[in-house]
Structure formats: C-alpha cells, structure tokens
C-alpha cells in the first residue's frame, strides 16, 4: 500500500516554484501569502488532481478527504462554518492552469451562501439588495459552471 498523493495545498504550503503543480493563480497566491501580503487564507487543488479527474472522470483517491480537511482548517482559522445560518464561511472557486486559458472555466463566487443565511449576511452588512444579488449571482454561476445550465 503506497502513500496517498497530496492533491491539496494550503496557501502556506506552496510557492512560486510549484507553478506546474498549483497553476499560475495557486502558485502566486501561495507566494504572496508566504511573503506576508494580506491574502485571505485558502487552498489549491493541484493540476495533477484535475488531470486525473479529466482522464478517469472520477475524483482521485483521497481528494475528497483532503478538501474536507482544508475546509475544516479554514473554518477553524476564520471562526466561520460553511452554510452557517448567521455568519457563514464563503469561498471563491477559481481555475488557474499553468498557462492562462481564458474561458476554460469561470469563477464561482460565494460558495456557502444559501437561502437560510442570505438574510443574515444582508442584515450584518446593512445591504439586503447586495446580499440577494450575491446569492443570485452564486446560483447563476453554479448553474452555468457546475451544472452546464444556460443563463
């Protein structure tokens, strides 16, 4: 039994020299984090994981657990939880190949926003219209990018 492949890198674990593994955005976010720029915490799924998924149409072994562990790490670090009704952790999902490929995959913003917590975000920000517009954009982006639905 071999070691489990490392599919996910928290920003502090990467650097600019891992561009072929983390993609351009992932390597640059890691580098900026490591030199002390104010980058929100996050993690990168490796290009190897994406290639494996493309080849097999299945998640590589251990990927789900590594993503869950890194989300848990984010939740602890930020004191927020995905889907929390009052103060949810929201994530941005972005693509970032080694070489920029516009149109390859669009961004999905506000992952974690839902019908239960959108009002709490609106009240906390004092901007209900912004909260509902953010939720609408999340639904639209998720539908287009993840489900292939027309807008």
mmCIF file with all atom_site columns, N, CA and C in Angstrom, residues 78-106:
data_model
loop_
_atom_site.group_PDB
_atom_site.id
_atom_site.type_symbol
_atom_site.label_atom_id
_atom_site.label_alt_id
_atom_site.label_comp_id
_atom_site.label_asym_id
_atom_site.label_entity_id
_atom_site.label_seq_id
_atom_site.pdbx_PDB_ins_code
_atom_site.Cartn_x
_atom_site.Cartn_y
_atom_site.Cartn_z
_atom_site.occupancy
_atom_site.B_iso_or_equiv
_atom_site.pdbx_formal_charge
_atom_site.auth_seq_id
_atom_site.auth_comp_id
_atom_site.auth_asym_id
_atom_site.auth_atom_id
_atom_site.pdbx_PDB_model_num
ATOM 1  N N  . UNK A 1 78  ? -10.741 30.917 10.528  1.00 0.00 ? 78  UNK A N  1
ATOM 2  C CA . UNK A 1 78  ? -11.571 32.109 10.382  1.00 0.00 ? 78  UNK A CA 1
ATOM 3  C C  . UNK A 1 78  ? -12.725 32.191 11.377  1.00 0.00 ? 78  UNK A C  1
ATOM 4  N N  . UNK A 1 79  ? -12.969 31.111 12.116  1.00 0.00 ? 79  UNK A N  1
ATOM 5  C CA . UNK A 1 79  ? -14.068 31.109 13.071  1.00 0.00 ? 79  UNK A CA 1
ATOM 6  C C  . UNK A 1 79  ? -15.435 31.151 12.410  1.00 0.00 ? 79  UNK A C  1
ATOM 7  N N  . UNK A 1 80  ? -15.532 30.590 11.208  1.00 0.00 ? 80  UNK A N  1
ATOM 8  C CA . UNK A 1 80  ? -16.786 30.549 10.456  1.00 0.00 ? 80  UNK A CA 1
ATOM 9  C C  . UNK A 1 80  ? -16.987 29.137 9.934   1.00 0.00 ? 80  UNK A C  1
ATOM 10 N N  . UNK A 1 81  ? -18.239 28.815 9.577   1.00 0.00 ? 81  UNK A N  1
ATOM 11 C CA . UNK A 1 81  ? -18.561 27.499 9.034   1.00 0.00 ? 81  UNK A CA 1
ATOM 12 C C  . UNK A 1 81  ? -19.305 27.643 7.717   1.00 0.00 ? 81  UNK A C  1
ATOM 13 N N  . UNK A 1 82  ? -19.000 26.758 6.784   1.00 0.00 ? 82  UNK A N  1
ATOM 14 C CA . UNK A 1 82  ? -19.744 26.700 5.529   1.00 0.00 ? 82  UNK A CA 1
ATOM 15 C C  . UNK A 1 82  ? -21.220 26.454 5.865   1.00 0.00 ? 82  UNK A C  1
ATOM 16 N N  . UNK A 1 83  ? -22.110 27.253 5.294   1.00 0.00 ? 83  UNK A N  1
ATOM 17 C CA . UNK A 1 83  ? -23.539 27.061 5.481   1.00 0.00 ? 83  UNK A CA 1
ATOM 18 C C  . UNK A 1 83  ? -24.096 27.568 6.797   1.00 0.00 ? 83  UNK A C  1
ATOM 19 N N  . UNK A 1 84  ? -23.257 28.148 7.664   1.00 0.00 ? 84  UNK A N  1
ATOM 20 C CA . UNK A 1 84  ? -23.755 28.666 8.942   1.00 0.00 ? 84  UNK A CA 1
ATOM 21 C C  . UNK A 1 84  ? -24.885 29.655 8.687   1.00 0.00 ? 84  UNK A C  1
ATOM 22 N N  . UNK A 1 85  ? -25.910 29.603 9.506   1.00 0.00 ? 85  UNK A N  1
ATOM 23 C CA . UNK A 1 85  ? -27.087 30.446 9.283   1.00 0.00 ? 85  UNK A CA 1
ATOM 24 C C  . UNK A 1 85  ? -26.842 31.915 9.594   1.00 0.00 ? 85  UNK A C  1
ATOM 25 N N  . UNK A 1 86  ? -25.885 32.222 10.489  1.00 0.00 ? 86  UNK A N  1
ATOM 26 C CA . UNK A 1 86  ? -25.689 33.606 10.904  1.00 0.00 ? 86  UNK A CA 1
ATOM 27 C C  . UNK A 1 86  ? -24.408 34.246 10.365  1.00 0.00 ? 86  UNK A C  1
ATOM 28 N N  . UNK A 1 87  ? -23.347 33.467 10.255  1.00 0.00 ? 87  UNK A N  1
ATOM 29 C CA . UNK A 1 87  ? -22.055 34.034 9.844   1.00 0.00 ? 87  UNK A CA 1
ATOM 30 C C  . UNK A 1 87  ? -21.281 32.996 9.028   1.00 0.00 ? 87  UNK A C  1
ATOM 31 N N  . UNK A 1 88  ? -21.729 32.730 7.803   1.00 0.00 ? 88  UNK A N  1
ATOM 32 C CA . UNK A 1 88  ? -21.137 31.632 7.022   1.00 0.00 ? 88  UNK A CA 1
ATOM 33 C C  . UNK A 1 88  ? -19.770 31.957 6.433   1.00 0.00 ? 88  UNK A C  1
ATOM 34 N N  . UNK A 1 89  ? -18.985 30.911 6.276   1.00 0.00 ? 89  UNK A N  1
ATOM 35 C CA . UNK A 1 89  ? -17.751 30.994 5.508   1.00 0.00 ? 89  UNK A CA 1
ATOM 36 C C  . UNK A 1 89  ? -18.145 30.907 4.035   1.00 0.00 ? 89  UNK A C  1
ATOM 37 N N  . UNK A 1 90  ? -17.710 31.881 3.242   1.00 0.00 ? 90  UNK A N  1
ATOM 38 C CA . UNK A 1 90  ? -17.981 31.876 1.804   1.00 0.00 ? 90  UNK A CA 1
ATOM 39 C C  . UNK A 1 90  ? -16.666 31.663 1.070   1.00 0.00 ? 90  UNK A C  1
ATOM 40 N N  . UNK A 1 91  ? -16.686 30.838 0.050   1.00 0.00 ? 91  UNK A N  1
ATOM 41 C CA . UNK A 1 91  ? -15.485 30.529 -0.725  1.00 0.00 ? 91  UNK A CA 1
ATOM 42 C C  . UNK A 1 91  ? -15.636 31.014 -2.163  1.00 0.00 ? 91  UNK A C  1
ATOM 43 N N  . UNK A 1 92  ? -14.491 31.297 -2.773  1.00 0.00 ? 92  UNK A N  1
ATOM 44 C CA . UNK A 1 92  ? -14.429 31.563 -4.206  1.00 0.00 ? 92  UNK A CA 1
ATOM 45 C C  . UNK A 1 92  ? -13.711 30.386 -4.845  1.00 0.00 ? 92  UNK A C  1
ATOM 46 N N  . UNK A 1 93  ? -14.272 29.859 -5.910  1.00 0.00 ? 93  UNK A N  1
ATOM 47 C CA . UNK A 1 93  ? -13.663 28.747 -6.634  1.00 0.00 ? 93  UNK A CA 1
ATOM 48 C C  . UNK A 1 93  ? -13.212 29.294 -7.979  1.00 0.00 ? 93  UNK A C  1
ATOM 49 N N  . UNK A 1 94  ? -11.922 29.208 -8.221  1.00 0.00 ? 94  UNK A N  1
ATOM 50 C CA . UNK A 1 94  ? -11.352 29.775 -9.447  1.00 0.00 ? 94  UNK A CA 1
ATOM 51 C C  . UNK A 1 94  ? -10.449 28.753 -10.124 1.00 0.00 ? 94  UNK A C  1
ATOM 52 N N  . UNK A 1 95  ? -10.411 28.806 -11.430 1.00 0.00 ? 95  UNK A N  1
ATOM 53 C CA . UNK A 1 95  ? -9.489  27.937 -12.157 1.00 0.00 ? 95  UNK A CA 1
ATOM 54 C C  . UNK A 1 95  ? -8.150  28.653 -12.274 1.00 0.00 ? 95  UNK A C  1
ATOM 55 N N  . UNK A 1 96  ? -7.117  27.905 -12.518 1.00 0.00 ? 96  UNK A N  1
ATOM 56 C CA . UNK A 1 96  ? -5.801  28.511 -12.654 1.00 0.00 ? 96  UNK A CA 1
ATOM 57 C C  . UNK A 1 96  ? -4.791  27.541 -13.224 1.00 0.00 ? 96  UNK A C  1
ATOM 58 N N  . UNK A 1 97  ? -4.811  27.348 -14.509 1.00 0.00 ? 97  UNK A N  1
ATOM 59 C CA . UNK A 1 97  ? -3.868  26.451 -15.168 1.00 0.00 ? 97  UNK A CA 1
ATOM 60 C C  . UNK A 1 97  ? -2.469  27.053 -15.163 1.00 0.00 ? 97  UNK A C  1
ATOM 61 N N  . UNK A 1 98  ? -1.494  26.243 -15.504 1.00 0.00 ? 98  UNK A N  1
ATOM 62 C CA . UNK A 1 98  ? -0.110  26.710 -15.596 1.00 0.00 ? 98  UNK A CA 1
ATOM 63 C C  . UNK A 1 98  ? -0.024  27.849 -16.600 1.00 0.00 ? 98  UNK A C  1
ATOM 64 N N  . UNK A 1 99  ? -0.707  27.681 -17.715 1.00 0.00 ? 99  UNK A N  1
ATOM 65 C CA . UNK A 1 99  ? -0.772  28.714 -18.748 1.00 0.00 ? 99  UNK A CA 1
ATOM 66 C C  . UNK A 1 99  ? -2.211  29.219 -18.769 1.00 0.00 ? 99  UNK A C  1
ATOM 67 N N  . UNK A 1 100 ? -2.396  30.516 -18.720 1.00 0.00 ? 100 UNK A N  1
ATOM 68 C CA . UNK A 1 100 ? -3.737  31.093 -18.694 1.00 0.00 ? 100 UNK A CA 1
ATOM 69 C C  . UNK A 1 100 ? -4.517  30.662 -19.929 1.00 0.00 ? 100 UNK A C  1
ATOM 70 N N  . UNK A 1 101 ? -5.744  30.199 -19.681 1.00 0.00 ? 101 UNK A N  1
ATOM 71 C CA . UNK A 1 101 ? -6.611  29.758 -20.767 1.00 0.00 ? 101 UNK A CA 1
ATOM 72 C C  . UNK A 1 101 ? -7.982  30.394 -20.571 1.00 0.00 ? 101 UNK A C  1
ATOM 73 N N  . UNK A 1 102 ? -8.147  31.644 -21.006 1.00 0.00 ? 102 UNK A N  1
ATOM 74 C CA . UNK A 1 102 ? -9.438  32.326 -20.813 1.00 0.00 ? 102 UNK A CA 1
ATOM 75 C C  . UNK A 1 102 ? -10.601 31.504 -21.349 1.00 0.00 ? 102 UNK A C  1
ATOM 76 N N  . UNK A 1 103 ? -11.694 31.505 -20.586 1.00 0.00 ? 103 UNK A N  1
ATOM 77 C CA . UNK A 1 103 ? -12.882 30.784 -20.999 1.00 0.00 ? 103 UNK A CA 1
ATOM 78 C C  . UNK A 1 103 ? -12.869 29.311 -20.652 1.00 0.00 ? 103 UNK A C  1
ATOM 79 N N  . UNK A 1 104 ? -11.762 28.804 -20.123 1.00 0.00 ? 104 UNK A N  1
ATOM 80 C CA . UNK A 1 104 ? -11.655 27.385 -19.812 1.00 0.00 ? 104 UNK A CA 1
ATOM 81 C C  . UNK A 1 104 ? -12.626 27.000 -18.689 1.00 0.00 ? 104 UNK A C  1
ATOM 82 N N  . UNK A 1 105 ? -12.635 27.783 -17.617 1.00 0.00 ? 105 UNK A N  1
ATOM 83 C CA . UNK A 1 105 ? -13.595 27.586 -16.534 1.00 0.00 ? 105 UNK A CA 1
ATOM 84 C C  . UNK A 1 105 ? -13.826 28.923 -15.871 1.00 0.00 ? 105 UNK A C  1
ATOM 85 N N  . UNK A 1 106 ? -15.074 29.246 -15.642 1.00 0.00 ? 106 UNK A N  1
ATOM 86 C CA . UNK A 1 106 ? -15.390 30.503 -14.984 1.00 0.00 ? 106 UNK A CA 1
ATOM 87 C C  . UNK A 1 106 ? -15.313 30.337 -13.472 1.00 0.00 ? 106 UNK A C  1
#
